[in-house]
Short mmCIF file of C-alpha atoms in Angstrom, two decimals:
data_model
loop_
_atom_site.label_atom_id
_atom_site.label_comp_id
_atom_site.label_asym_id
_atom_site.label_seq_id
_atom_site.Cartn_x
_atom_site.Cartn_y
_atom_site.Cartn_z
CA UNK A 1 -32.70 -39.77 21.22
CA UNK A 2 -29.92 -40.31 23.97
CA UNK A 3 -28.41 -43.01 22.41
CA UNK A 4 -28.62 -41.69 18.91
CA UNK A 5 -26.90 -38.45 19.66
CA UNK A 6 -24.37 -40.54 21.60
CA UNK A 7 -23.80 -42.50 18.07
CA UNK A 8 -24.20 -39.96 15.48
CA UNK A 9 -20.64 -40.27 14.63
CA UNK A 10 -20.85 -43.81 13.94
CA UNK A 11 -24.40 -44.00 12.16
CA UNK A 12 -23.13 -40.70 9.86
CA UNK A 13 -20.28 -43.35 9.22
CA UNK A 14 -22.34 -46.29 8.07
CA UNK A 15 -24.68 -44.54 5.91
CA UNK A 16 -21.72 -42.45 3.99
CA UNK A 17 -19.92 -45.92 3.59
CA UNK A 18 -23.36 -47.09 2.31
CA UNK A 19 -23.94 -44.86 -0.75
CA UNK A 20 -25.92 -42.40 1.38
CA UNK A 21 -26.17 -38.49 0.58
CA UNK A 22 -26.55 -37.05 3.48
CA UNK A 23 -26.45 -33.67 2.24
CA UNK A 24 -29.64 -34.20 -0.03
CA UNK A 25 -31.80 -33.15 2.49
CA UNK A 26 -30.59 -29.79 4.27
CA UNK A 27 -32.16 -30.38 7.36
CA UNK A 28 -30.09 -33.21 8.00
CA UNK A 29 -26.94 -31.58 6.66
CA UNK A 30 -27.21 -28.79 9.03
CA UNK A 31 -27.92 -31.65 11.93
CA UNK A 32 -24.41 -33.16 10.99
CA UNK A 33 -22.76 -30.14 11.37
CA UNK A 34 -24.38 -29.31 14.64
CA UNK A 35 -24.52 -32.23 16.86
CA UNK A 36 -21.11 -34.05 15.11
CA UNK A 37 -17.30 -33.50 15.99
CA UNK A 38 -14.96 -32.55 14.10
CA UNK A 39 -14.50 -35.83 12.35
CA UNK A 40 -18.41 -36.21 11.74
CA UNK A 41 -18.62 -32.78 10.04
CA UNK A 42 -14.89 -33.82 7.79
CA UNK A 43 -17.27 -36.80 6.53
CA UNK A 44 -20.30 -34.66 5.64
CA UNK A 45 -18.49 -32.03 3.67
CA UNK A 46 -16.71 -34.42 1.94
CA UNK A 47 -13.00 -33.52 3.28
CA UNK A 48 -12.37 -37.36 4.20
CA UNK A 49 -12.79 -39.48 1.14
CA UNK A 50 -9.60 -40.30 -0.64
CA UNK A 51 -9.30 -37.51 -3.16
CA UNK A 52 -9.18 -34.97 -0.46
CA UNK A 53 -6.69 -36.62 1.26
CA UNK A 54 -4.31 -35.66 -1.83
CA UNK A 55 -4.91 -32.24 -0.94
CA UNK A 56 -2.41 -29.62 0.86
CA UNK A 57 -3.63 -27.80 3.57
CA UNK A 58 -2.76 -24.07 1.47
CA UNK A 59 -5.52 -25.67 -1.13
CA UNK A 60 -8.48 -25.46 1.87
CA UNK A 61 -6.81 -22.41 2.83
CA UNK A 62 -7.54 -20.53 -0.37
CA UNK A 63 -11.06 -22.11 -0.03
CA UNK A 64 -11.29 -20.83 3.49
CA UNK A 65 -12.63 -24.04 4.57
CA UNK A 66 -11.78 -24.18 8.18
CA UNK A 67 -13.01 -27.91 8.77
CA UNK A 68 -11.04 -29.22 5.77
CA UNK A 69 -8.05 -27.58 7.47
CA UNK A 70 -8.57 -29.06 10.64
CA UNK A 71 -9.24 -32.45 8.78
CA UNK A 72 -6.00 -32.51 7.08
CA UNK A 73 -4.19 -30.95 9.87
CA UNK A 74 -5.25 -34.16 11.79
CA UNK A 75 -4.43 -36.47 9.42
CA UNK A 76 -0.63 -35.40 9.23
CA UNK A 77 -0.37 -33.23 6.29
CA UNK A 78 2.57 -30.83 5.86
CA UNK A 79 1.70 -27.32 7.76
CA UNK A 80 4.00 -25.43 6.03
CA UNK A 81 4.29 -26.94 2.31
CA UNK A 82 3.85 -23.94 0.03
CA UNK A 83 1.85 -23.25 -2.82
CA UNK A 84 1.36 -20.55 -5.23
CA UNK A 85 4.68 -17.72 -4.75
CA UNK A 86 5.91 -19.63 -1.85
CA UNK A 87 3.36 -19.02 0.03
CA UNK A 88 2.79 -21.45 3.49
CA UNK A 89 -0.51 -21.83 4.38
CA UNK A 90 -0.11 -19.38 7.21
CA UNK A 91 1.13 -16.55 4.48
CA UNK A 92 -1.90 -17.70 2.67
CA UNK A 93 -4.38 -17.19 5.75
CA UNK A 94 -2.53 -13.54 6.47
CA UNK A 95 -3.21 -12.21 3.27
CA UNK A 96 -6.60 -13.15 2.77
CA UNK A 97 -8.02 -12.05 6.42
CA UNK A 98 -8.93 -15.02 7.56
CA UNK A 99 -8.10 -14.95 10.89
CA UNK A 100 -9.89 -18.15 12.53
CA UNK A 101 -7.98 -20.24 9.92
CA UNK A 102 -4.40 -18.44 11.19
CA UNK A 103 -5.07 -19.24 14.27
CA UNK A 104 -6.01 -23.24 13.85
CA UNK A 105 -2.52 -23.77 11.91
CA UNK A 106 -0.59 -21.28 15.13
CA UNK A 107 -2.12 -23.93 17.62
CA UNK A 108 -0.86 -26.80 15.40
CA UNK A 109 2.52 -25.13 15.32
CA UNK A 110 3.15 -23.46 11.88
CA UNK A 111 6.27 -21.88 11.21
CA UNK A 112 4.65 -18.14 11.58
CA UNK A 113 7.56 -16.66 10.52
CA UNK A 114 8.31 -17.83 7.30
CA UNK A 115 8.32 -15.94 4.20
CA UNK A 116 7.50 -15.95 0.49
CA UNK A 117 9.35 -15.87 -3.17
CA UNK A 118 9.09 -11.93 -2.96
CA UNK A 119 10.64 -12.34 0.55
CA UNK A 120 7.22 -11.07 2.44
CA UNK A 121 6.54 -12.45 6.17
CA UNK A 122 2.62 -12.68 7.56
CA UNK A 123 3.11 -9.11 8.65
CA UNK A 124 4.06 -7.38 5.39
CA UNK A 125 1.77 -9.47 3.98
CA UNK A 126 -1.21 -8.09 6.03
CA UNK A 127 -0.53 -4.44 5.98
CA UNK A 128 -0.26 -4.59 2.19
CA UNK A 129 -4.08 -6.25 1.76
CA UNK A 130 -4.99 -4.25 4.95
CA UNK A 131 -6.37 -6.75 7.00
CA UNK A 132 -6.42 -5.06 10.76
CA UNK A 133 -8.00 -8.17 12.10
CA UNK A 134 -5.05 -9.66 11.58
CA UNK A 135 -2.37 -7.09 12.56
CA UNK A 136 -3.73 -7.39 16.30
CA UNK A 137 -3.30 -10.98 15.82
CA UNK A 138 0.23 -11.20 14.75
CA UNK A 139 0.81 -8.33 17.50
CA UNK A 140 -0.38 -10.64 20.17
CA UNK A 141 1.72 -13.61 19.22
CA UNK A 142 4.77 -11.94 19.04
CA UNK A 143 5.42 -10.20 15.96
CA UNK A 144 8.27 -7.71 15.58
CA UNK A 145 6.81 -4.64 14.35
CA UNK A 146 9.58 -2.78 13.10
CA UNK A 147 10.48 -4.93 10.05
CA UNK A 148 12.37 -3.23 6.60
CA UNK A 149 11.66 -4.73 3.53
CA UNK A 150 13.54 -2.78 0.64
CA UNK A 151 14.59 0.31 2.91
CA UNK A 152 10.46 0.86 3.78
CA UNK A 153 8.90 0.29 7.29
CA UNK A 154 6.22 -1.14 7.39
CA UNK A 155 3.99 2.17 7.83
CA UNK A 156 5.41 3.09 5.11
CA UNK A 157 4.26 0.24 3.03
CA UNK A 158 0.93 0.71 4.58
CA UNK A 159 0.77 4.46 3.30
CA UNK A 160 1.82 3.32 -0.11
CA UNK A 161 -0.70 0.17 -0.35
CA UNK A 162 -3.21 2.76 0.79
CA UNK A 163 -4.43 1.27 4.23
CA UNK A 164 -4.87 4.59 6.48
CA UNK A 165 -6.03 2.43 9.22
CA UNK A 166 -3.65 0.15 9.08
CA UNK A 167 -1.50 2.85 9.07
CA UNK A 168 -3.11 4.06 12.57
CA UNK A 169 -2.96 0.81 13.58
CA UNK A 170 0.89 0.48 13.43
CA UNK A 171 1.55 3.89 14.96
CA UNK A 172 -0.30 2.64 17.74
CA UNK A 173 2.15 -0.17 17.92
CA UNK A 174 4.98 1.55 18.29
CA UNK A 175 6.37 2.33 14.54
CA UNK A 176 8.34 5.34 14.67
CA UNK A 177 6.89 7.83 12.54
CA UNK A 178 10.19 9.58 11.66
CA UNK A 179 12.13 6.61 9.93
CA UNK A 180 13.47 7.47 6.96
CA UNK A 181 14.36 5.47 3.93
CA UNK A 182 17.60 5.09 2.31
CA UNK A 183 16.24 8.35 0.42
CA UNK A 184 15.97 10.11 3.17
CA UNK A 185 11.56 10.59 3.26
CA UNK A 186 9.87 9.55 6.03
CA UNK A 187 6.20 8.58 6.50
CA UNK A 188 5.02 11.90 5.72
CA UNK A 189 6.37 12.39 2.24
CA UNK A 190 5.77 9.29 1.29
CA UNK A 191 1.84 10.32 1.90
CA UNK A 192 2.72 13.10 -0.39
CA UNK A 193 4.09 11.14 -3.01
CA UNK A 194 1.51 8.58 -3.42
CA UNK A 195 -1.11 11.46 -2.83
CA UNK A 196 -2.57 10.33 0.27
CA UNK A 197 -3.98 13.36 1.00
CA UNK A 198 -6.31 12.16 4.31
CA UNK A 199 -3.42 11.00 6.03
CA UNK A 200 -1.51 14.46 5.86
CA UNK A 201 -4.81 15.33 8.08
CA UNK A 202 -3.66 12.71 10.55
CA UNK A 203 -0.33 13.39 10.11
CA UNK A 204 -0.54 17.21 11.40
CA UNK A 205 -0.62 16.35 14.78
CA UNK A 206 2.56 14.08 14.87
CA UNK A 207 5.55 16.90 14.70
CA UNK A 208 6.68 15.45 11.28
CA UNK A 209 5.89 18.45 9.27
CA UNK A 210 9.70 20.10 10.00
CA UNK A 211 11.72 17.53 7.53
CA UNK A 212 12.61 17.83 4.39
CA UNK A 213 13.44 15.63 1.65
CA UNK A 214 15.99 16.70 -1.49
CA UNK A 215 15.96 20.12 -0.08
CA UNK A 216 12.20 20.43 -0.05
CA UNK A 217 9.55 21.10 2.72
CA UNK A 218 6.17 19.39 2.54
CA UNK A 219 4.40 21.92 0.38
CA UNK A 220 7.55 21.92 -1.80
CA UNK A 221 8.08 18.01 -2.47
CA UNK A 222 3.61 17.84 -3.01
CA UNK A 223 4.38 20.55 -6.40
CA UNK A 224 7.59 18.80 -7.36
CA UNK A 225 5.76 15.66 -7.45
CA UNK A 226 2.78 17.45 -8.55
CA UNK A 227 0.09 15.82 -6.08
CA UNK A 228 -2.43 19.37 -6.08
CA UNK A 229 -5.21 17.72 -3.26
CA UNK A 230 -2.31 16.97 -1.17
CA UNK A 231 -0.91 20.59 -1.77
CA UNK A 232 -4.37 21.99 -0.75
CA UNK A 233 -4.67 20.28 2.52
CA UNK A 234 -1.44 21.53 3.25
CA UNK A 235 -2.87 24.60 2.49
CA UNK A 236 -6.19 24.44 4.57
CA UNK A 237 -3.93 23.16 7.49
CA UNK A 238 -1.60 26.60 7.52
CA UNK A 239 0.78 24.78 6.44
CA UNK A 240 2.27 27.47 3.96
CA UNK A 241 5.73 27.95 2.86
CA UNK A 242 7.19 30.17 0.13
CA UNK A 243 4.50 30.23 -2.55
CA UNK A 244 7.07 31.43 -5.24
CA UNK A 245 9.26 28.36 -3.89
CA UNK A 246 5.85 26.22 -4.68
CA UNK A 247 5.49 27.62 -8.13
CA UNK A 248 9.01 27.37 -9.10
CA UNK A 249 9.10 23.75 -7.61
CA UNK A 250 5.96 23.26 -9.93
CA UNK A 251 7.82 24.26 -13.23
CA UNK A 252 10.81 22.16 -11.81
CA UNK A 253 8.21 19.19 -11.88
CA UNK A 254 7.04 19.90 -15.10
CA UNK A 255 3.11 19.79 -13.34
CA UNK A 256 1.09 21.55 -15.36
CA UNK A 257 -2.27 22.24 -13.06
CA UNK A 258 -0.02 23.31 -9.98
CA UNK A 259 1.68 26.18 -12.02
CA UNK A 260 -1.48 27.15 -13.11
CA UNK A 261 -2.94 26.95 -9.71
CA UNK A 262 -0.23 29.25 -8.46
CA UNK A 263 -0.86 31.87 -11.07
CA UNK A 264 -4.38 31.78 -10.55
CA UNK A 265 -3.21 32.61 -6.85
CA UNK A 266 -1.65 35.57 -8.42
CA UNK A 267 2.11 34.27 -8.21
CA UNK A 268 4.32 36.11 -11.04
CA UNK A 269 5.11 34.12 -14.00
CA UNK A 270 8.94 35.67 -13.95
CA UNK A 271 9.74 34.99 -10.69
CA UNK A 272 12.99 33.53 -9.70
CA UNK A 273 14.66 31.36 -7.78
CA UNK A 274 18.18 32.15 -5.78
CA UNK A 275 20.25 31.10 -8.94
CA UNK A 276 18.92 34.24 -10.85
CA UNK A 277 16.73 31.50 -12.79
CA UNK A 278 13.41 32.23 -14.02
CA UNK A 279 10.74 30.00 -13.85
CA UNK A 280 10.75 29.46 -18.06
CA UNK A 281 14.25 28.86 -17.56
CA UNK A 282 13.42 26.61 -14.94
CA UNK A 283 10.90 24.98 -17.10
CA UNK A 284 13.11 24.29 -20.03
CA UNK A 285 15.79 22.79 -18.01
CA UNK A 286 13.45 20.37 -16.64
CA UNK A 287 10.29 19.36 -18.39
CA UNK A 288 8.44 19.70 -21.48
CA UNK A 289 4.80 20.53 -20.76
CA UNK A 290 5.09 23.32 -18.17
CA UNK A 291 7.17 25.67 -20.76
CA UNK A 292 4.58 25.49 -23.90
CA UNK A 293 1.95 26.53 -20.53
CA UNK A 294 4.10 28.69 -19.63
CA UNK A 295 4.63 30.37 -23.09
CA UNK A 296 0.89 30.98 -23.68
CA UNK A 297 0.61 33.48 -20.54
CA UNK A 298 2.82 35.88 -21.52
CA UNK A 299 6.26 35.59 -19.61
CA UNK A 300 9.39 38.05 -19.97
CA UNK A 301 10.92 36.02 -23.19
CA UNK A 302 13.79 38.51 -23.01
CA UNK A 303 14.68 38.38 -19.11
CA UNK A 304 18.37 37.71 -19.29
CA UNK A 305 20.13 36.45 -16.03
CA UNK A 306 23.10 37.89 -14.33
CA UNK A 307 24.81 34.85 -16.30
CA UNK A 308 23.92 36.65 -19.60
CA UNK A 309 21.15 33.34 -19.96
CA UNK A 310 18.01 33.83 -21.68
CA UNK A 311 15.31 31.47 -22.61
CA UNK A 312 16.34 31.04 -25.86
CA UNK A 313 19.69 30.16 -24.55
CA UNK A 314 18.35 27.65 -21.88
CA UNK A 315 16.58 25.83 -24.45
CA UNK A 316 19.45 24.95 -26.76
CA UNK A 317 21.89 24.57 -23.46
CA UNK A 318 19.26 21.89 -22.29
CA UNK A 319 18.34 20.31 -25.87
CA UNK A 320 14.73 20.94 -25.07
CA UNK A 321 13.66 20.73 -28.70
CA UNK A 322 9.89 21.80 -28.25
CA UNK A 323 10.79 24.34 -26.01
CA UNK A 324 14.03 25.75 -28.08
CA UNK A 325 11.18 26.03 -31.50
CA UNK A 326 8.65 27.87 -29.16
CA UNK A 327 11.02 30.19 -27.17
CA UNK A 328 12.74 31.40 -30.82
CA UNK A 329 9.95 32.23 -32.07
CA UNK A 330 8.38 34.35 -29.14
CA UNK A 331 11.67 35.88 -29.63
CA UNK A 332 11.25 36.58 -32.71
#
C-alpha cells in the first residue's frame, strides 16, 4: 500500500497512456484526486492531453476550474492574455467571485492591476457584481480604494449597481462619503436617484443629509426625480422639509403619484413657489402628465401672477400643446 501510494503518480500515468478511463469508476476518480499532486489530478480531469494545452488560462477561468489553472499556469501559459472585453484572467476571476482562483494567478504574479476595454480594474469590477469576498481580498493586497471612473467613486458605483453591502463594505475602508461628482451629488443623492431607499436608512447616521444638489435638499431632489419609497423614508426618518417645496418640486418633475401623494397630505393645489408661479404653471412649463392631473382636481385656472401670467398663457409661452388645449378650455 506504501509503495503504491508512493507511485500513484506514475501508475495514474501508465494506465492514462494505456487507453485507461480512470474516471469510469468514481471511486477511483475521487482516489486520484485525493492521494495525487497536482500533476496527478491535471491527468485525471483531463487538463493535460494536447487539446487542453491550446487553451488560455481566462478559458478555465470562466469554467472555474482551479486545477486546470494551476495546470496551465505550470506549463507556461500567458497569465495575463485576455479574452472576452479585454478581460485578463485576473479581471475574469474578480468579477465572477471566485476568489481561490484570484489568488492562484496573484501568487504566480498576474498583473492585478490591469484593466479592461470599458477601462474597469479588479476593483470596479467587483463592486459592480458585488462580490465582498473579494473586496477584502483586493483590500489586503494593496488596492487603492479611492478610484474615479467617469467622475463616480466607487461607493457610488456600488449604490448605483445596487450592492448595499458592498456599499458598507467600502465605507468601512475609508471612502469618503461626501465626494461629489462632477454634478455636484454625493453618495446620498445618488441613493435617491436610483431609489435605493434602504440605504437612506443607513445613510441617516452619516451627517450627509445637509447637501444639496441643483438647489434641492434630500426630500426635494427624491420628488423631482420622483422616487415616492425613498420620499417616505425620508419621511419616517423626520427628515421633513417644506412640503409645498416637495409638491411644487413634484409638478417640476412631472411625477404624477408624488403630487398626488402631497394632495392627499392636504397640500393646496395653487400653491406657489417664490417666483409668484403656481404649481399648474409650474406644471406646464415642465412636463406633460402632471398638468392633465392637475386639471382634473380643480385648480384656480384664472390665478394670474404678479407678471400678468396665467395658465393659459404659460401653456402657449411653453408650447405645451396638451396642456395649452386643456387649460383653454377650463377657461372657457
Amino acid at each position: 500500500m506504501i509503495a503504491a501510494h508512493k507511485k500513484f503518480n506514475d501508475v495514474v500515468r501508465i494506465l492514462v497512456n494505456a487507453g485507461a478511463n480512470p474516471s469510469y469508476i468514481s471511486s477511483q476518480k475521487r482516489m486520484a484526486l485525493y492521494y495525487g499532486n497536482d500533476e496527478t489530478r491535471a491527468i485525471i480531469l483531463g487538463y493535460n492531453g494536447p487539446e487542453y494545452r491550446k487553451r488560455k488560462i481566462y478559458e478555465a477561468v470562466q469554467e472555474n476550474s482551479v486545477d486546470g489553472v494551476k495546470y496551465l499556469l505550470k506549463i507556461g501559459k500567458n497569465i495575463d492574455e485576455v479574452g472576452e472585453q479585454g478581460n485578463t484572467p485576473f479581471l475574469l476571476a474578480r468579477q465572477s467571485g471566485n476568489a481561490e482562483i484570484a489568488k492562484l494567478l496573484v501568487t504566480f504574479g498576474c498583473n492585478r492591476f490591469a484593466v479592461n476595454s470599458d477601462g474597469d480594474n479588479a476593483l470596479i469590477l467587483a463592486v459592480k457584481n458585488g462580490r465582498n469576498e473579494v473586496i477584502t481580498i483586493l483590500h489586503q493586497v494593496g488596492f487603492h480604494f479611492y478610484d474615479i471612473k467617469n467622475g463616480k467613486s466607487l461607493l457610488m458605483i456600488a449604490i448605483e449597481f445596487n450592492h448595499i453591502e458592498v456599499a458598507k463594505q467600502l465605507l468601512m475602508y475609508g471612502q469618503d462619503i461626501t465626494y461629489q461628482d462632477p454634478s455636484g451629488k454625493n453618495a446620498l443623492f445618488y441613493a435617491i436617484e436610483y431609489g435605493r431607499s434602504d440605504f437612506i436608512v443607513y445613510l441617516a447616521n452619516q451627517n450627509t443629509f445637509n447637501s444639496r444638489v441643483e438647489g434641492c435638499d434630500a426630500m426635494l431632489y427624491a420628488c423631482l426625480k420622483g422616487k415616492q419609497a425613498v420620499l417616505e423614508e425620508l419621511i419616517k426618518l423626520n427628515f421633513i422639509s417644506s412640503k409645498k417645496d416637495a409638491f411644487l418640486m413634484a409638478c417640476r418633475g412631472d411625477n404624477v403619484n408624488i403630487c398626488d401623494f402631497w394632495i392627499r397630505n392636504g397640500i393646496d393645489i395653487n400653491s406657489t413657489n417664490s417666483d409668484d408661479e403656481s404649481a399648474l404653471m409650474i406644471s406646464l412649463k415642465y412636463g406633460f402628465r402632471v398638468p392633465g392631473y392637475l386639471l382634473n382636481h380643480n385648480p384656480n385656472i384664472n390665478y394670474t401672477n404678479s407678471r400678468g401670467h396665467s395658465a393659459f398663457s404659460y401653456a402657449v409661452l411653453y408650447e405645451n400643446p396638451f396642456s395649452r388645449r386643456n387649460a383653454c378650455k377650463n377657461q372657457s
